[in-house]
Short mmCIF file of C-alpha atoms in Angstrom, two decimals:
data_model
loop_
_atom_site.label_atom_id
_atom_site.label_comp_id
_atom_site.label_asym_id
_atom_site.label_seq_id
_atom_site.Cartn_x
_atom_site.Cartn_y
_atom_site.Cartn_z
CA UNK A 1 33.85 0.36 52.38
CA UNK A 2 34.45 -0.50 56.14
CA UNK A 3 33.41 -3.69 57.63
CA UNK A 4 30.44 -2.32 59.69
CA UNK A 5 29.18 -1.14 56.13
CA UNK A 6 29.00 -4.68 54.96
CA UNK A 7 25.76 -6.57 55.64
CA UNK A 8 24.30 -3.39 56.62
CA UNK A 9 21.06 -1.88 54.92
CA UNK A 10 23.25 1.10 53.39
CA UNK A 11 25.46 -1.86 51.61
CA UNK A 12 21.94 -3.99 50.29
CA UNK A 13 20.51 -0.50 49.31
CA UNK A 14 23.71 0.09 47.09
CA UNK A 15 24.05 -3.30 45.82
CA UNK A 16 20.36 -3.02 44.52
CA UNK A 17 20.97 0.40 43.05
CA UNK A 18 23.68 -0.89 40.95
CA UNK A 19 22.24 -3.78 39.99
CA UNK A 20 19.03 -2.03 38.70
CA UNK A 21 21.71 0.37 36.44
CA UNK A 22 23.19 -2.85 35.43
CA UNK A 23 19.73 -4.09 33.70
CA UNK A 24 18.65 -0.61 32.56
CA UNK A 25 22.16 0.22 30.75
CA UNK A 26 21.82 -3.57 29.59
CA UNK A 27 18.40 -3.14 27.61
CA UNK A 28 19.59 -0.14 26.41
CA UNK A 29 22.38 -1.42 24.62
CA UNK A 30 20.32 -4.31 23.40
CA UNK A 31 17.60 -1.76 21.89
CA UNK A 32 20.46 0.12 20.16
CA UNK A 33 21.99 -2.79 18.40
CA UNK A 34 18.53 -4.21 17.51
CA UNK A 35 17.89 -1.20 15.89
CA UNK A 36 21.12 -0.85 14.27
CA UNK A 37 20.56 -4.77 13.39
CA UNK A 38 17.15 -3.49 11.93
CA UNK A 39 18.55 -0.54 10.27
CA UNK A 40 20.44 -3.01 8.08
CA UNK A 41 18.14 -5.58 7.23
CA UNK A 42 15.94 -2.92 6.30
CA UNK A 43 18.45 -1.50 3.51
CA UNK A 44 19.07 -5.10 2.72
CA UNK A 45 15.24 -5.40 1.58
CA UNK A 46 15.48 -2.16 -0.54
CA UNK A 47 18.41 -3.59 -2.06
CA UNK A 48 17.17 -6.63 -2.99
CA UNK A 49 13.91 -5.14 -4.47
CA UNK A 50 15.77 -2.41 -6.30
CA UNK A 51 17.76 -5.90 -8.12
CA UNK A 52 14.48 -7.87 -8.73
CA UNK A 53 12.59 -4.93 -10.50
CA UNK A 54 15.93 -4.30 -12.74
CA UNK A 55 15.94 -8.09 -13.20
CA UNK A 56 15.04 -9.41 -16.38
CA UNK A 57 12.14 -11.75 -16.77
CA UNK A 58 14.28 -14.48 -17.85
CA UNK A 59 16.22 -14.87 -14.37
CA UNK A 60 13.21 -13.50 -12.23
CA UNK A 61 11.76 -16.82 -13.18
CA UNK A 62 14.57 -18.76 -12.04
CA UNK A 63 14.80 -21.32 -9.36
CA UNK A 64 16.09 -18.47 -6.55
CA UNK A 65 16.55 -14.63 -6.65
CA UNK A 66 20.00 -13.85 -7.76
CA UNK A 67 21.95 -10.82 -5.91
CA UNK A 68 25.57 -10.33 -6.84
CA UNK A 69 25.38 -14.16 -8.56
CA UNK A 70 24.67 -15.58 -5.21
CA UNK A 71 21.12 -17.14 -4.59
CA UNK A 72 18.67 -15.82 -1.36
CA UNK A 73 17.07 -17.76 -0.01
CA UNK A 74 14.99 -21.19 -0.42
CA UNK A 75 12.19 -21.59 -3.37
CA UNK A 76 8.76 -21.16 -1.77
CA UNK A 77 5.90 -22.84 -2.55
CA UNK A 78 3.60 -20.38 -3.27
CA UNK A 79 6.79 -19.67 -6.15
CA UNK A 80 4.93 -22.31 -7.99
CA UNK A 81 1.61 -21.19 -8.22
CA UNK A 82 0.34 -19.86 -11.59
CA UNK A 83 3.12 -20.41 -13.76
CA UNK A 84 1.65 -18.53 -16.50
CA UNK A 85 1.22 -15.46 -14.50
CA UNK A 86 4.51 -13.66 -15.40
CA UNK A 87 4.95 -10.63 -17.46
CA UNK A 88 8.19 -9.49 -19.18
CA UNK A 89 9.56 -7.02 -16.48
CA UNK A 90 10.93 -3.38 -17.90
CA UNK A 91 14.36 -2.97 -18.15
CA UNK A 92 14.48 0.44 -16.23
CA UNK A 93 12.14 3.16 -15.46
CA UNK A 94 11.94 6.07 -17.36
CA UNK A 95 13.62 8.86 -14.83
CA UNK A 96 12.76 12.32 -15.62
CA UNK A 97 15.83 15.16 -16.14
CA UNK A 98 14.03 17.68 -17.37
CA UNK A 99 11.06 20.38 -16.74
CA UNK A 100 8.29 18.54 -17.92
CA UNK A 101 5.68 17.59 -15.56
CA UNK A 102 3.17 14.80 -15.46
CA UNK A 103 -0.47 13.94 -14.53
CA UNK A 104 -1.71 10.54 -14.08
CA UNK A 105 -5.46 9.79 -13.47
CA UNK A 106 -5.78 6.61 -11.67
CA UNK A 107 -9.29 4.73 -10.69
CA UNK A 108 -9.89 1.62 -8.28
CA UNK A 109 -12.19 -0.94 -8.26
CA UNK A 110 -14.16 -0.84 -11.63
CA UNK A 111 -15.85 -1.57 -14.07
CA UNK A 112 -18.93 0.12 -12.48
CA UNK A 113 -22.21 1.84 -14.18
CA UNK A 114 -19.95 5.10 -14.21
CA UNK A 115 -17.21 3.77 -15.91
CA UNK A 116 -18.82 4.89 -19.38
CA UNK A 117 -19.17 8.15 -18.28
CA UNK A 118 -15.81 8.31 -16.93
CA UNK A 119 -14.23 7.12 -20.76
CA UNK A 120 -16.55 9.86 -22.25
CA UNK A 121 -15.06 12.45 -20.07
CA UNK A 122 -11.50 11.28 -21.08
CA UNK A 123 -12.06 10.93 -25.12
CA UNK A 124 -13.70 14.58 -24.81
CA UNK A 125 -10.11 15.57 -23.05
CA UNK A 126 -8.01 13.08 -25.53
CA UNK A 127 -6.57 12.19 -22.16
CA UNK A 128 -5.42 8.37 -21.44
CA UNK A 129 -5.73 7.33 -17.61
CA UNK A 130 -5.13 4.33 -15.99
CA UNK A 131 -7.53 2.06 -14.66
CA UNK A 132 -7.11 -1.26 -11.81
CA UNK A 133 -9.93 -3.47 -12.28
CA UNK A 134 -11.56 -5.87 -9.94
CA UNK A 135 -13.98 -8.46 -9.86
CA UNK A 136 -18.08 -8.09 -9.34
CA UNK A 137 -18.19 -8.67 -12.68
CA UNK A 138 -21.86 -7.97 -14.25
CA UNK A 139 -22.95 -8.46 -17.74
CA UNK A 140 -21.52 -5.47 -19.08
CA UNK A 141 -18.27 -5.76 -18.02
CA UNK A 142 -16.54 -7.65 -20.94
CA UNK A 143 -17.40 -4.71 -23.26
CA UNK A 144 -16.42 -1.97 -20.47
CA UNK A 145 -13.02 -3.54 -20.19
CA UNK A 146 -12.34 -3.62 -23.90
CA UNK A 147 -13.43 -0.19 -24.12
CA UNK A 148 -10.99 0.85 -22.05
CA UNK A 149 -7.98 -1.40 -23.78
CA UNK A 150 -9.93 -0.01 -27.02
CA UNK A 151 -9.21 3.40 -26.39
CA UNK A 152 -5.48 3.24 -24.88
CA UNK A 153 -5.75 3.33 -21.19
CA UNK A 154 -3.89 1.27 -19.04
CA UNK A 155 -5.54 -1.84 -17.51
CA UNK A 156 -3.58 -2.53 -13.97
CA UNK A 157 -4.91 -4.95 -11.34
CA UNK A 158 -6.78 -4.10 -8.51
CA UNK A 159 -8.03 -7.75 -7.40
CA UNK A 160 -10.74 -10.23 -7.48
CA UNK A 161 -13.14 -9.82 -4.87
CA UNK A 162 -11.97 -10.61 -1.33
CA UNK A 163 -11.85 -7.97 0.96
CA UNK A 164 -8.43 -7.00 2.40
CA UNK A 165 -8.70 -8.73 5.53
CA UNK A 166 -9.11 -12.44 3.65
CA UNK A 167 -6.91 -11.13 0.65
CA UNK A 168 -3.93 -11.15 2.65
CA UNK A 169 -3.87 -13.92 5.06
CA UNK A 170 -1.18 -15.32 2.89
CA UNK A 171 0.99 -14.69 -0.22
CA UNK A 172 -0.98 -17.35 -1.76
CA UNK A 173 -4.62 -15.97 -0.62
CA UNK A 174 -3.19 -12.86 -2.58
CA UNK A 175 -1.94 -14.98 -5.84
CA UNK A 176 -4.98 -16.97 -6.25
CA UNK A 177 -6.98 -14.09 -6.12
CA UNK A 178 -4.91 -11.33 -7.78
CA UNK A 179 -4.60 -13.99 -10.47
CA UNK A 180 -8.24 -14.07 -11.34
CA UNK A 181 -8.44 -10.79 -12.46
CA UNK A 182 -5.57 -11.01 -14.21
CA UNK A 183 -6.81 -14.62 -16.26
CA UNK A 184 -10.13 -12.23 -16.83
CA UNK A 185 -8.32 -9.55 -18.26
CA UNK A 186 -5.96 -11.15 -20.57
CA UNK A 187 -9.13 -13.40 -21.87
CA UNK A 188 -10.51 -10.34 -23.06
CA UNK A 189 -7.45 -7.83 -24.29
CA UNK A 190 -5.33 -10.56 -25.15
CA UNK A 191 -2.96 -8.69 -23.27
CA UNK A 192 -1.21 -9.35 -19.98
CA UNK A 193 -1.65 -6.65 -17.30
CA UNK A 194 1.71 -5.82 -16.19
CA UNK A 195 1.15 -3.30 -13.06
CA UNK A 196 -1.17 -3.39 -10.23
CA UNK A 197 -1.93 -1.80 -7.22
CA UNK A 198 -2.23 -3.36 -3.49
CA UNK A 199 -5.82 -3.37 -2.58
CA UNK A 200 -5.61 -0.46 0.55
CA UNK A 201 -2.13 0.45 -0.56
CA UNK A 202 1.58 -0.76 -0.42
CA UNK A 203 1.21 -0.44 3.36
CA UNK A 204 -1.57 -1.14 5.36
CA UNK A 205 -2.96 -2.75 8.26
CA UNK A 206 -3.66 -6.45 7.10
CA UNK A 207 -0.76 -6.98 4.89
CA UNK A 208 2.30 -6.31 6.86
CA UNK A 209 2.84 -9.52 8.45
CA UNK A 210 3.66 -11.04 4.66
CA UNK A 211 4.20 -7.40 3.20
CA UNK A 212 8.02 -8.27 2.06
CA UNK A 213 7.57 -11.30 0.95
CA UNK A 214 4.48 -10.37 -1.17
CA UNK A 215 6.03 -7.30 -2.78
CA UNK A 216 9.32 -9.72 -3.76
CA UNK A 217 6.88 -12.13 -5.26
CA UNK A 218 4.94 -9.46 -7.48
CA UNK A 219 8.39 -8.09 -8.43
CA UNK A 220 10.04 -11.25 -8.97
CA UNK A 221 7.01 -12.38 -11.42
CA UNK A 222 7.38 -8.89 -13.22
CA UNK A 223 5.31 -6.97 -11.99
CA UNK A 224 5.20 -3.30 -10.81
CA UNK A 225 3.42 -1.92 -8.10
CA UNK A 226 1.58 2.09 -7.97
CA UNK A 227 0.70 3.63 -4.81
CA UNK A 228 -0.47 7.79 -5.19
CA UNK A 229 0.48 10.87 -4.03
CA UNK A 230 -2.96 13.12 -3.95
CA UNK A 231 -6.90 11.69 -3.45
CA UNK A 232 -9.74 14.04 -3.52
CA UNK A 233 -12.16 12.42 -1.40
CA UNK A 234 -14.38 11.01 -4.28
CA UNK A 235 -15.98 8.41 -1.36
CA UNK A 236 -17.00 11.11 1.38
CA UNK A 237 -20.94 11.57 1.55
CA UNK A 238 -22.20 13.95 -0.57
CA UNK A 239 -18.86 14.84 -2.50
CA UNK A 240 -20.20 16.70 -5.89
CA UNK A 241 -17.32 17.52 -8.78
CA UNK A 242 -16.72 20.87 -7.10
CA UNK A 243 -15.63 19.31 -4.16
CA UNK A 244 -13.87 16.38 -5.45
CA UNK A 245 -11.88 18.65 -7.77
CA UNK A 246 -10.82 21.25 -4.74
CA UNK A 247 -9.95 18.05 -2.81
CA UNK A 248 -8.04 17.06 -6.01
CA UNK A 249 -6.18 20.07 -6.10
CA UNK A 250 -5.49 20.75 -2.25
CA UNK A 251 -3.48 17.06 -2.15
CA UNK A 252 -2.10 17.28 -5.06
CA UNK A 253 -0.58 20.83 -5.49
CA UNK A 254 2.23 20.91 -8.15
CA UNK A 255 4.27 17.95 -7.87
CA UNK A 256 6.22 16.96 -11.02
CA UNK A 257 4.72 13.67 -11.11
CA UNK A 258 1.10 13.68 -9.84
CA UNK A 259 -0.61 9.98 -9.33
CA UNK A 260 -4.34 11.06 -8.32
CA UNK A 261 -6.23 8.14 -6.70
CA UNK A 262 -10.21 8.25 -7.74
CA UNK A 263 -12.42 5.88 -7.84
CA UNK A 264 -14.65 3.94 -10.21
CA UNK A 265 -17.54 2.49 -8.08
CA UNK A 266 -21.52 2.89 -8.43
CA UNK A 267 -21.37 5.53 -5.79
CA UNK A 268 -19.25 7.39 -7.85
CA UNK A 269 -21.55 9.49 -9.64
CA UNK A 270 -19.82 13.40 -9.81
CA UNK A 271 -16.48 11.41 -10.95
CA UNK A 272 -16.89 12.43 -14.79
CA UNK A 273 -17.68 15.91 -13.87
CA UNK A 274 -14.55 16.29 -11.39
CA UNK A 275 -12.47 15.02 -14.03
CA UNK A 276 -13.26 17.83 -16.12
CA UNK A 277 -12.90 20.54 -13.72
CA UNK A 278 -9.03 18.72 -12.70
CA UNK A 279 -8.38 18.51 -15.84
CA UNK A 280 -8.76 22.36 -17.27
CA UNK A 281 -6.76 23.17 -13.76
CA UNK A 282 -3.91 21.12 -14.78
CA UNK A 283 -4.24 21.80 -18.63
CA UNK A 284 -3.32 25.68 -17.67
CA UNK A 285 -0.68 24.68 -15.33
CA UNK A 286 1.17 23.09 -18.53
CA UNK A 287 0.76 19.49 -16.85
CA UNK A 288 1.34 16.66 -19.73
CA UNK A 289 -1.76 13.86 -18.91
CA UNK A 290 -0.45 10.25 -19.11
CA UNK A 291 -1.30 6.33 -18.32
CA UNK A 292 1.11 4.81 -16.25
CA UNK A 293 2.92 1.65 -18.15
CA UNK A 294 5.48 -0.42 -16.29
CA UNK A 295 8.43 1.98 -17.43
CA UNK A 296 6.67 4.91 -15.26
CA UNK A 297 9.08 4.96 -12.01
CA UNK A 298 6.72 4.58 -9.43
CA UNK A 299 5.26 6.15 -6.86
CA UNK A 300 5.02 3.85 -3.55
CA UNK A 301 4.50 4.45 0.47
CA UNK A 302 7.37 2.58 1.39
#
């Protein structure tokens, strides 16, 4: 550069075009290595779930959550809640090696006036399903849930009765409400629920801000989560068992390991009916019909 260059508009002109490259090239590196920095926290987290569900209850209800003998983290307080809420974790999930393949009716949200018809529907098929309760309990509901512990389904939670946006303000919103349902259902089966599903799903909009910590607290208690893999639009306007059971079929196609989300509200009226139809589909297709229990390796969105 000669001297009439410097102090000249040419040499501000360059001096600002570098400098701009500078900060560009400079947020671009710091994007990459957050991401790689996210990239590993991320596996972290799947690590340290994978080690709590494979945990046995005894150390899941210890004082920290043991990884390699080392402890993470600091006790929280919402760790203290509900010490009776704890169920005796599986040792490992039942993987499946061979051919077989597997159908697992799931409803949300009952006992409802259809949940007798629903039972009927599966004692005519001799198939066992799997229902998650909630709360809006009426003065039936006693002898609909023992029914359904009667007969051999699976009881799972579902929830209380706050909607999703209250339910998951905090982990302890969650526990204080997931662990009415589960008080109610014990009380009547003498039996502790040991899975549940999120209300809305693993992932959703109004639990991701406490999403980690929630699932490590459900795992760390013993519990195991179920998401699905195929819905059939039970809820749209006007869905008879015709449609629910080509909705049914469209999601779920032939998967080895089907988890079919229905539901068992008042509105669900054609429910019983669609089960029917699903059923002789899958019946033909060889499928083997099943309740989840917490040895089922689940099926989650994350």
């Amino acid at each position: 550069m000669s001297k009439a260059e410097f102090g000249s508009v040419r040499f501000f002109k360059r001096v600002i075009t570098i400098t701009v490259a500078a900060v560009i090239v400079g947020l671009a590196l710091g994007f990459a290595i957050s991401f790689v920095k996210y990239r590993d926290v991320s596996k972290e987290l799947a690590k340290l779930e994978e080690q709590i569900v494979n945990a046995s209850a005894e150390s899941a209800q210890g004082d920290g959550i043991s990884a390699g003998g080392s402890v993470i983290g600091e006790a929280f307080d919402y760790q203290t809640m509900f010490p009776d809420m704890y169920v005796e974790s599986s040792s490992e999930f039942a993987y499946i090696y061979n051919d077989d393949r597997y159908f697992y009716f799931t409803f949300d949200g009952g006992p409802s006036p259809n949940t007798e018809a629903i039972l009927d529907a599966l004692s005519e098929l001799d198939i066992k399903a799997t229902f998650f309760v909630s709360g809006g309990r009426s003065s039936g509901s006693d002898a609909i849930i023992k029914r359904i512990y009667d007969e051999g389904h699976t009881i799972g939670i579902y929830g209380d009765t706050l909607p999703a946006n209250r339910l998951y303000q905090s982990v302890a919103s969650y526990l204080e409400d997931f662990n009415k349902e589960f008080e109610y259902v014990y009380s009547i089966t003498g039996e502790k629920p040991q899975i549940f599903r999120f209300r809305g799903g693993t992932v959703n909009k109004y639990n991701i801000h406490i999403r980690q910590q929630l699932t490590a607290e459900m795992l760390r208690r013993g519990f195991v989560y179920y998401d699905w893999n195929a819905v059939c639009g039970d809820n749209a306007a006007g869905a008879d068992a015709e449609y629910i059971a080509e909705a049914a079929v469209t999601t779920a196609q032939e998967k080895q390991r089907i988890f079919l989300l229905m539901h068992d509200t008042a509105a669900n009226t054609e429910t019983a009916d669609a089960i029917r139809k699903i059923a002789e589909y899958y019946e033909e297709k060889s499928y083997i019909f099943n309740a989840i229990t917490n040895e089922v390796r689940p099926v989650t969105f994350d």
